[in-house]
GROMACS .gro file of C-alpha atoms in nm:
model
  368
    1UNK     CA    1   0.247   0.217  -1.643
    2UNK     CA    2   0.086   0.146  -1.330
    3UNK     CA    3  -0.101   0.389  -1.127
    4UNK     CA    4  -0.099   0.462  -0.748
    5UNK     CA    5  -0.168   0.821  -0.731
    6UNK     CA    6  -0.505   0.836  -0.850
    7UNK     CA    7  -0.795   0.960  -0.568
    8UNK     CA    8  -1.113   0.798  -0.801
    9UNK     CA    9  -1.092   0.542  -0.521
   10UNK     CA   10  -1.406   0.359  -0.694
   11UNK     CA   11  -1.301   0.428  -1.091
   12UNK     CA   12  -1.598   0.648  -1.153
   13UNK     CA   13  -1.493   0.830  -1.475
   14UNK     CA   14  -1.800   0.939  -1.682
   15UNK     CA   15  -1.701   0.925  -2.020
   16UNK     CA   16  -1.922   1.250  -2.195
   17UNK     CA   17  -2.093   0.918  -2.419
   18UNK     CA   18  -2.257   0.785  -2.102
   19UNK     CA   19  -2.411   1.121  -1.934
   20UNK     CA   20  -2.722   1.278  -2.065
   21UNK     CA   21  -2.683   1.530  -2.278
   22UNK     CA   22  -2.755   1.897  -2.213
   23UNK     CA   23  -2.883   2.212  -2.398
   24UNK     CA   24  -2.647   2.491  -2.265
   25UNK     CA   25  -2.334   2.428  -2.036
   26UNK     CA   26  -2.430   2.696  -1.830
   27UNK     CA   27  -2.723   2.940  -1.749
   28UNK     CA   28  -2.479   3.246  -1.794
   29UNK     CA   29  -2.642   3.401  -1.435
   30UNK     CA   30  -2.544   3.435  -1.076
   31UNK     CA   31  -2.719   3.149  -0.902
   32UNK     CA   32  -2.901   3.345  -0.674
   33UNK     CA   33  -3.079   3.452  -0.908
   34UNK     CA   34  -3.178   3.084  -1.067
   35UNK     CA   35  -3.047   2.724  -1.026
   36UNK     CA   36  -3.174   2.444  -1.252
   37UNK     CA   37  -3.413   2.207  -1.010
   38UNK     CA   38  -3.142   1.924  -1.119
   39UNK     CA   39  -2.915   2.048  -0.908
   40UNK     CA   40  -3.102   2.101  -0.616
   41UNK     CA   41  -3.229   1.757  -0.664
   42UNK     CA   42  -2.854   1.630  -0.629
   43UNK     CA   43  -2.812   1.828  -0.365
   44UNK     CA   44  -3.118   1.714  -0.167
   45UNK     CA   45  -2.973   1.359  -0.242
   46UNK     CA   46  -2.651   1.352  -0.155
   47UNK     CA   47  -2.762   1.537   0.191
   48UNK     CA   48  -2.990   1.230   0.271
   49UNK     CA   49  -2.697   0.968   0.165
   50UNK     CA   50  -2.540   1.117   0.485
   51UNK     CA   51  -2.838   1.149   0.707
   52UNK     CA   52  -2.927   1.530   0.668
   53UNK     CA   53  -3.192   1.692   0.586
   54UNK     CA   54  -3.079   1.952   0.287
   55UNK     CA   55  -2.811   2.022   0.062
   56UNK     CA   56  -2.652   2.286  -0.202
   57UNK     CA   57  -2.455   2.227  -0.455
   58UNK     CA   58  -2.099   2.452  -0.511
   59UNK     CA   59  -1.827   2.458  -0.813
   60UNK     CA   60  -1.624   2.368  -0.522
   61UNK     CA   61  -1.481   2.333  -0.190
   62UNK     CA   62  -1.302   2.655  -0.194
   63UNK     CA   63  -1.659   2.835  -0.287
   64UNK     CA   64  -1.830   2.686  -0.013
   65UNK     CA   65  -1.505   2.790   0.242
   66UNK     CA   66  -1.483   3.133   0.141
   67UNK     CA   67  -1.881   3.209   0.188
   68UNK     CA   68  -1.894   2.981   0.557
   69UNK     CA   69  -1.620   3.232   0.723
   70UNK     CA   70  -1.800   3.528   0.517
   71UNK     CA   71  -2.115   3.409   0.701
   72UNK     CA   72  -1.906   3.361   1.038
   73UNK     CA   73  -1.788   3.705   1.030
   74UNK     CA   74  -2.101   3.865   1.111
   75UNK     CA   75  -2.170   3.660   1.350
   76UNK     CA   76  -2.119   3.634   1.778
   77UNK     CA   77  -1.898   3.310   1.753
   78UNK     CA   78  -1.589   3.207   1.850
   79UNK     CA   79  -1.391   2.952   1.604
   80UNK     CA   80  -1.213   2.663   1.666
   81UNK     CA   81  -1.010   2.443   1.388
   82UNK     CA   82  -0.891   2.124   1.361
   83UNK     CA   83  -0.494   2.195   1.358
   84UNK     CA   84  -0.411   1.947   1.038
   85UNK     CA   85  -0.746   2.054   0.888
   86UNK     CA   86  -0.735   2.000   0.478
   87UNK     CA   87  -0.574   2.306   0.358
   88UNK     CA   88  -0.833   2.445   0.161
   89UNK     CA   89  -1.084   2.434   0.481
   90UNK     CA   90  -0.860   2.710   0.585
   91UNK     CA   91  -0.897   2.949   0.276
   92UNK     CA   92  -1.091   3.232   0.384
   93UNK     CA   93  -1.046   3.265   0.719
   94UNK     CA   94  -0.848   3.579   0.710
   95UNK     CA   95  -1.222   3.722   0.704
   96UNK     CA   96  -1.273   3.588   1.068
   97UNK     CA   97  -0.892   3.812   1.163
   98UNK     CA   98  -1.024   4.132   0.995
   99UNK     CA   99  -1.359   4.159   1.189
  100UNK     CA  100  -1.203   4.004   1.499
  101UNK     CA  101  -1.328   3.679   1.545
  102UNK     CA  102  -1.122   3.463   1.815
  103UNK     CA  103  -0.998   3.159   1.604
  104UNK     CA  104  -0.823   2.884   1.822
  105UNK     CA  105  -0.648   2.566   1.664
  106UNK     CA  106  -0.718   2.227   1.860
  107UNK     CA  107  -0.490   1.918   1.856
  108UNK     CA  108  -0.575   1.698   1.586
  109UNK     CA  109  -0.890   1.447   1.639
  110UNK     CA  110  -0.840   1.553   1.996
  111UNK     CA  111  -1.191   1.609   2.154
  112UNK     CA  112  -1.036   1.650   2.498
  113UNK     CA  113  -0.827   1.969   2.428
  114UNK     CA  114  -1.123   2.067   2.215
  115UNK     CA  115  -1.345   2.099   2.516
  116UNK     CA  116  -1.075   2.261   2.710
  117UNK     CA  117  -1.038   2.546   2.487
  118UNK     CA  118  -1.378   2.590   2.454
  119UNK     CA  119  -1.485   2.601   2.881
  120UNK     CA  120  -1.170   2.866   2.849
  121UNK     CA  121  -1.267   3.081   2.568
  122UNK     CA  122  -1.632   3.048   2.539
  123UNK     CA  123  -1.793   3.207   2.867
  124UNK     CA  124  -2.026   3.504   2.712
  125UNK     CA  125  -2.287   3.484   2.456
  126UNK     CA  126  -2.059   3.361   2.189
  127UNK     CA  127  -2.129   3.040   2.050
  128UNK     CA  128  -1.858   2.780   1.981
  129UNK     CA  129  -1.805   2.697   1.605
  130UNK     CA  130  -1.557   2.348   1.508
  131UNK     CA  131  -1.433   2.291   1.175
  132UNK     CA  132  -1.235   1.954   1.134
  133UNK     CA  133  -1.210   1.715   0.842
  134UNK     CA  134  -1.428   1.345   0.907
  135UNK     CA  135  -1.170   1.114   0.821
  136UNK     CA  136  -0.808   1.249   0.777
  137UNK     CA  137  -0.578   1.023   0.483
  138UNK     CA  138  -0.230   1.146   0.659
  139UNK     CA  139  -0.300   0.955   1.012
  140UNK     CA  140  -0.561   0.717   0.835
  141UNK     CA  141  -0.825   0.785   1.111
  142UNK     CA  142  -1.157   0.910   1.180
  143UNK     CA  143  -1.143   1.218   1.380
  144UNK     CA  144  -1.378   1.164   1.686
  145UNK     CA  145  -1.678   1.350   1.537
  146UNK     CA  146  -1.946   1.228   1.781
  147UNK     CA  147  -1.765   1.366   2.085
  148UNK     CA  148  -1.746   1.667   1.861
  149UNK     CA  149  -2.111   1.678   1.830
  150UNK     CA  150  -2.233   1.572   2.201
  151UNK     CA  151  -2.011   1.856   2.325
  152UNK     CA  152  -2.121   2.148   2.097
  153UNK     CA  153  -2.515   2.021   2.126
  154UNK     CA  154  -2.461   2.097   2.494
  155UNK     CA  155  -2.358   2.436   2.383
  156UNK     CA  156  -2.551   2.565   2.127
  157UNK     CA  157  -2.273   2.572   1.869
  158UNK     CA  158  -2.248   2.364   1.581
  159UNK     CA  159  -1.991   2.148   1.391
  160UNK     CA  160  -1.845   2.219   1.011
  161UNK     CA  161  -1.702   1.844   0.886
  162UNK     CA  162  -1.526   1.855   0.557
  163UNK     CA  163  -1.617   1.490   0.467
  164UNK     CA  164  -1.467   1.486   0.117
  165UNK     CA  165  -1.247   1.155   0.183
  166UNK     CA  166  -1.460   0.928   0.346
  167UNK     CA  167  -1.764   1.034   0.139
  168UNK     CA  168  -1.845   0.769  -0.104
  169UNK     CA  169  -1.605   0.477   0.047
  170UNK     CA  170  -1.712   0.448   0.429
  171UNK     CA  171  -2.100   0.417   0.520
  172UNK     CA  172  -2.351   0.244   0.792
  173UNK     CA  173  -2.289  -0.141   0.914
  174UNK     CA  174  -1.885  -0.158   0.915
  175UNK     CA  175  -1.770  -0.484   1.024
  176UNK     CA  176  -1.406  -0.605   1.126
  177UNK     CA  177  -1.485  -0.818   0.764
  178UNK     CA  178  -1.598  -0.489   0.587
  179UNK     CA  179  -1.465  -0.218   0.734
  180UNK     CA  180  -1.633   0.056   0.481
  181UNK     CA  181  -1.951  -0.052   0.573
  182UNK     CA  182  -2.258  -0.033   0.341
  183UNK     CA  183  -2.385   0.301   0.063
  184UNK     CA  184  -2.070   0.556   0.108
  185UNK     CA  185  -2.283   0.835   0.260
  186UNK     CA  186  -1.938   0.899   0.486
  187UNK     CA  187  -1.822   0.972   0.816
  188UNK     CA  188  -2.185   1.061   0.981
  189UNK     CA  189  -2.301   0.733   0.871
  190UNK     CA  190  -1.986   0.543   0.962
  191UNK     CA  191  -2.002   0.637   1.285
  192UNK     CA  192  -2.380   0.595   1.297
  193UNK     CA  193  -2.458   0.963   1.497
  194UNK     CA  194  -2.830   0.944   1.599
  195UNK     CA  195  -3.069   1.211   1.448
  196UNK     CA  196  -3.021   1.452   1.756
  197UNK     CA  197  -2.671   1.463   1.722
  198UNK     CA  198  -2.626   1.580   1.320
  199UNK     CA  199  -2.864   1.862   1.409
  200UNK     CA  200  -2.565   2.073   1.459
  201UNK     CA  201  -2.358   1.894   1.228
  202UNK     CA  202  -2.289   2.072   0.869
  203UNK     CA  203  -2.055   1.858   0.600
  204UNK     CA  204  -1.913   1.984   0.335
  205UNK     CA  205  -1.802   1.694   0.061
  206UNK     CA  206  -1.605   1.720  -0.301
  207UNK     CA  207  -1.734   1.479  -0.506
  208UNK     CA  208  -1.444   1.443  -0.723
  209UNK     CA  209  -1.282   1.205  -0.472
  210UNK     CA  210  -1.503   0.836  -0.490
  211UNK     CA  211  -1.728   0.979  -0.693
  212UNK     CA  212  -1.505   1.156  -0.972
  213UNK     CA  213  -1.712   1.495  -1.017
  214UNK     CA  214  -1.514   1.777  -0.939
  215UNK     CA  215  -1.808   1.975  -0.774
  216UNK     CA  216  -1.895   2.021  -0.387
  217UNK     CA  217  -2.211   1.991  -0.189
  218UNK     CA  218  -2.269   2.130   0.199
  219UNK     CA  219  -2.539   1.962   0.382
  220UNK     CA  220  -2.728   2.052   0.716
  221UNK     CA  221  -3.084   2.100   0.838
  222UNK     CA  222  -3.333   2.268   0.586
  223UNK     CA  223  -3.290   2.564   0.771
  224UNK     CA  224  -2.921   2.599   0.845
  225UNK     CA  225  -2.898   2.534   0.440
  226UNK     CA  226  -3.130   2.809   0.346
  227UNK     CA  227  -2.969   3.058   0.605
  228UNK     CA  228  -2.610   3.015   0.450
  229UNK     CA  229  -2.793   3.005   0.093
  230UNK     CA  230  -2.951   3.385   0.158
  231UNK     CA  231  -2.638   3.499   0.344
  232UNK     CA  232  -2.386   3.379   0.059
  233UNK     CA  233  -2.182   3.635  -0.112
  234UNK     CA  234  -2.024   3.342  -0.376
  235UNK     CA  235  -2.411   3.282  -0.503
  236UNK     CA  236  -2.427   3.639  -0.582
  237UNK     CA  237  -2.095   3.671  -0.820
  238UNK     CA  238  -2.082   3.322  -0.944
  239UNK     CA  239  -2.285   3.054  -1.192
  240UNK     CA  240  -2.456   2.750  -1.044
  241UNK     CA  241  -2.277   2.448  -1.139
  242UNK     CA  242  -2.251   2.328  -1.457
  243UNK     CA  243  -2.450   2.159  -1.638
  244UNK     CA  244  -2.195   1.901  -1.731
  245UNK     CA  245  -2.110   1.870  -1.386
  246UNK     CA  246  -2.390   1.779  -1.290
  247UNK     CA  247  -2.507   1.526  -1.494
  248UNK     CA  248  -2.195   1.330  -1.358
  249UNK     CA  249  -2.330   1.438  -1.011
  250UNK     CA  250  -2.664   1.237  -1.155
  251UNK     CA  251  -2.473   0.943  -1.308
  252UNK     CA  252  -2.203   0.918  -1.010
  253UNK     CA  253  -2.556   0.872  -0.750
  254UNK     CA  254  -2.727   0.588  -0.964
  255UNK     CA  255  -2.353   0.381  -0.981
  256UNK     CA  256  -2.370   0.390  -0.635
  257UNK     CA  257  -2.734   0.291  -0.575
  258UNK     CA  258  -2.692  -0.001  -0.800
  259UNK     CA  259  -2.285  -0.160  -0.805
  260UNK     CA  260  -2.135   0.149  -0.512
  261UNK     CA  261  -2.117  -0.129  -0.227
  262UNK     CA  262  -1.936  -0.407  -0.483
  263UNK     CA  263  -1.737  -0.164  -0.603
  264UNK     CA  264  -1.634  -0.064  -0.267
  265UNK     CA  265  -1.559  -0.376  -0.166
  266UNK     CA  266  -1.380  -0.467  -0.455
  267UNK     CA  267  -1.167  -0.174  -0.335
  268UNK     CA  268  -1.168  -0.370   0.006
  269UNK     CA  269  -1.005  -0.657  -0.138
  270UNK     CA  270  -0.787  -0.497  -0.323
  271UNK     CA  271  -0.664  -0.285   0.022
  272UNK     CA  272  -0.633  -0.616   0.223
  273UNK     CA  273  -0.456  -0.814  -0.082
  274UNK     CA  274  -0.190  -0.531  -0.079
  275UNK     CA  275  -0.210  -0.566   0.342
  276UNK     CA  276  -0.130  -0.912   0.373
  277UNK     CA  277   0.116  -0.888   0.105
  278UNK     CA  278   0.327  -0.611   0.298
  279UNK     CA  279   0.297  -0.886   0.587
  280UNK     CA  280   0.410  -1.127   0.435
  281UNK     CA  281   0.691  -1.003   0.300
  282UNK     CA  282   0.761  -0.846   0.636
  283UNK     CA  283   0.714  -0.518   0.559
  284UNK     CA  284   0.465  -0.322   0.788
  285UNK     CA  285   0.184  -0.062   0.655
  286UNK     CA  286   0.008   0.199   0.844
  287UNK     CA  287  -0.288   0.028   1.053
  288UNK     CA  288  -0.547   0.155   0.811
  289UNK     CA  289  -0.820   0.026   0.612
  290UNK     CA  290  -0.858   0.342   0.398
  291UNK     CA  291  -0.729   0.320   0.015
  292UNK     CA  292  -0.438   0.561   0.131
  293UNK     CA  293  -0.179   0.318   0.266
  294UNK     CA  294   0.152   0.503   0.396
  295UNK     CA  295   0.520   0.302   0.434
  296UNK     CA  296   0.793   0.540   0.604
  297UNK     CA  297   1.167   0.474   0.687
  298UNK     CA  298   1.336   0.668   0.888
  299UNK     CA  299   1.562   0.755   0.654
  300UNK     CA  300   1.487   0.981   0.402
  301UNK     CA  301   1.703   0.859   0.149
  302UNK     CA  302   1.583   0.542   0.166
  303UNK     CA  303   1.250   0.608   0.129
  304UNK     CA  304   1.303   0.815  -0.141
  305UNK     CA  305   1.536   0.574  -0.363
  306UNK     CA  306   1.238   0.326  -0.294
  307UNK     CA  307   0.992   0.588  -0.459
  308UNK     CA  308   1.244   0.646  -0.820
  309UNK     CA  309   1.301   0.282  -0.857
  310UNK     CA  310   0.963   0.241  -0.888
  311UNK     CA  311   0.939   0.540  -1.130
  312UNK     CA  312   1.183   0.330  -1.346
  313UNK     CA  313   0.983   0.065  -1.336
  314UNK     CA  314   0.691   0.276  -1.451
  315UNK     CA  315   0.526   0.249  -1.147
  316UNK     CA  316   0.366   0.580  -1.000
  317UNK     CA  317   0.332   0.593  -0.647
  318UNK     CA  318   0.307   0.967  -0.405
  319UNK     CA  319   0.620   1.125  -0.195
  320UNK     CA  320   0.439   1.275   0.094
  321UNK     CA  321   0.440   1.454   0.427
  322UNK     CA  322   0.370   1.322   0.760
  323UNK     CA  323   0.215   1.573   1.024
  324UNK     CA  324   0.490   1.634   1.138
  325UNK     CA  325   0.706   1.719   0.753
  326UNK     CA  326   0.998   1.582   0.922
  327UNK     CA  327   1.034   1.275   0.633
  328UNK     CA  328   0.885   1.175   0.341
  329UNK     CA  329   0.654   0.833   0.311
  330UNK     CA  330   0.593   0.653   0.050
  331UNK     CA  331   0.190   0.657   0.000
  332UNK     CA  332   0.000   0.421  -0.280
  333UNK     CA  333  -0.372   0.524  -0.345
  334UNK     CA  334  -0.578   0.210  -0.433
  335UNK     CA  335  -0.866   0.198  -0.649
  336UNK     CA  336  -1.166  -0.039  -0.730
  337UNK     CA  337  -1.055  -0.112  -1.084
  338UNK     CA  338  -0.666  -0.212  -0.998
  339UNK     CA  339  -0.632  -0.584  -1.052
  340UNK     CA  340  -0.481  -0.833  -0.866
  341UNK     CA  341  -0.195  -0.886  -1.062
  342UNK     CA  342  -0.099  -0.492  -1.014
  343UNK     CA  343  -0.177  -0.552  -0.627
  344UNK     CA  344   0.110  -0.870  -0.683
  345UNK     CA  345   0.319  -0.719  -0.876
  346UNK     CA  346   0.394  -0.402  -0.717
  347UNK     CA  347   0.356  -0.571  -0.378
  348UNK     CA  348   0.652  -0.778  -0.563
  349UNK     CA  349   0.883  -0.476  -0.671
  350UNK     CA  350   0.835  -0.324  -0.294
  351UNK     CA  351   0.949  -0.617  -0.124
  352UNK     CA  352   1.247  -0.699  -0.390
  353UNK     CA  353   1.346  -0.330  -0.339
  354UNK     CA  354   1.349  -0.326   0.023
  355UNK     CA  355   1.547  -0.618   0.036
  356UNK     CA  356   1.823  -0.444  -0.161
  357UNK     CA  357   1.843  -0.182   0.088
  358UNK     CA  358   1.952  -0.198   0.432
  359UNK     CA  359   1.761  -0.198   0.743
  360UNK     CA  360   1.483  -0.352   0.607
  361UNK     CA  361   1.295  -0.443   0.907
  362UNK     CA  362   1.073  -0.143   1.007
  363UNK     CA  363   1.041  -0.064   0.679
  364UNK     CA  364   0.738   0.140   0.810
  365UNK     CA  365   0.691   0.299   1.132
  366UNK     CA  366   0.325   0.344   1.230
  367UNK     CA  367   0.387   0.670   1.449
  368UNK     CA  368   0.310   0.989   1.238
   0.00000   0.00000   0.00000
């Protein structure tokens, strides 16, 4: 059986044998009202990975969600989100609806419309809020976070980046040769935003993408952090994260201080081998470096017969949406630890497939 649906883009697994071993699982109390200093450690670490100044840890994503629009409600903003935004980034904000908050939806990674809603909406003393994800898998692009930034620093408002996919692959000094770049602290680093810019930048990152630990971190300045830490209503009702989880969290930071940038570019080569492969065999990808790698016909049937022979064949691969939901593509998630000959051999079973098939040539259409 081969493997292509798998997010642990770098193979981080953390067998229980290799993490240090704790007393108690968990403290059995809220964490507001104590949080082992390991965690905020992790926290304060994986903030300065991406360039910020403080960080919290979270059970997850969804935790973190629900207590930002809880915070948001009581405040004199007005919201605007990211129209393909990650799903979960939208739990929660029904509390925005209840106490009235304006909520707009912006074209996706389009800064442009962006600013146009907010010279319409935002005239008074409320201040403009943005939540978008950093790097979205479904286009396989970075959404244009330092126009983002520049615009709302003008403002006063600030800028809520769920960063969870390109946290732990992309990071400062991409090249045309490596396009991840260099230590995986993610999109802020990618993009290399100056100091003054992330000072109204908050991320919020799972960990259980790259890094394999399925716990969640937001990070901002040191104040920002400890505002959203007093005003939280999750802290109050629910435990800090485990202490399991976070000696992962500990393990998952020291892999990537001392093999994270071979491992990502072992995931680099891996991406490109499967590239020029698809070229070869004249079979075009989406133009993407990420480890999500899309190929779409425009019929539906024959994208899907492409997907169940390869099921026979015991090779998993993803059926999934475009923006748009109007046909399925066929999507392969790479990882650090597939070999070469899986990279050949599946690259082999596409292109013997497709040439079974008719219309073969546009095999994959790079419009979403």
């Amino acid at each position: 059986m081969m493997d292509f649906t798998s997010s642990l883009y770098l193979a981080m697994k953390h067998p229980g044998t290799t993490l240090q071993h704790w007393k108690q699982l968990t403290t059995g109390i809220p964490a507001v009202l104590g949080e082992p200093a390991l965690n905020k450690q992790v926290a304060e670490q994986i903030a300065r990975l991406q360039g910020l100044e403080c960080g919290l840890t979270a059970p997850s994503t969804l935790h973190l969600y629900w207590d930002l629009y809880h915070v948001l409600s009581r405040q004199p903003v007005i919201v605007f989100i990211d129209e393909h935004i990650y799903p979960v980034s939208r739990y929660g904000v029904e509390q925005l609806l209840v106490k009235k908050i304006p909520v707009f939806y912006f074209r996706h990674q389009d800064d442009e419309h962006l600013q146009q809603l907010i010279q319409r909406h935002c005239k008074g003393a409320k201040k403009p809020v943005v939540l978008c994800d950093g790097w979205c898998p479904i286009c396989g692009q970075a959404a244009p976070v330092e126009h983002y930034a520049a615009l709302l620093n003008n403002m006063d408002g600030h800028l809520f980046i769920d960063d969870t996919q390109a946290f732990g692959i992309l990071g400062a000094g991409a090249s045309t040769l490596f396009p991840y770049g260099m230590g995986g602290g993610g999109i802020l680093r990618w993009k290399q935003l100056p100091a003054g810019h992330t000072r109204c930048i908050t991320t919020i990152v799972s960990l259980a993408k790259a890094w394999g630990v399925p716990m969640a971190v937001i990070g901002s300045t040191r104040n920002h952090i400890r505002q959203l830490e007093q005003a939280s209503a999750i802290r109050t009702y629910s435990s800090p994260v485990s202490n399991a989880h976070i000696q992962a969290a500990v393990s998952a930071l020291h892999w990537n201080q001392t093999t994270g940038n071979q491992l990502r570019a072992r995931l680099w080569n891996n991406v490109k081998l499967f590239r020029h492969r698809m070229a070869w065999a004249d079979l075009n990808v989406n133009n993407s470096c990420f480890p999500v790698q899309h190929l779409h016909h425009p019929s539906p049937g024959i994208t899907t017969a492409i997907y169940h022979q390869l099921k026979q064949w015991d090779i998993k691969t993803v059926l999934s949406a475009t923006h748009t939901g109007i046909h399925p593509r066929l999507t392969l998630l790479f990882r650090s630890d597939h070999t070469r000959e899986q990279i050949w051999h599946i690259a082999q079973e596409l292109t013997r497939i497709c040439r079974q098939l008719t219309n073969v040539k546009g095999i994959l259409s790079p419009e979403l």
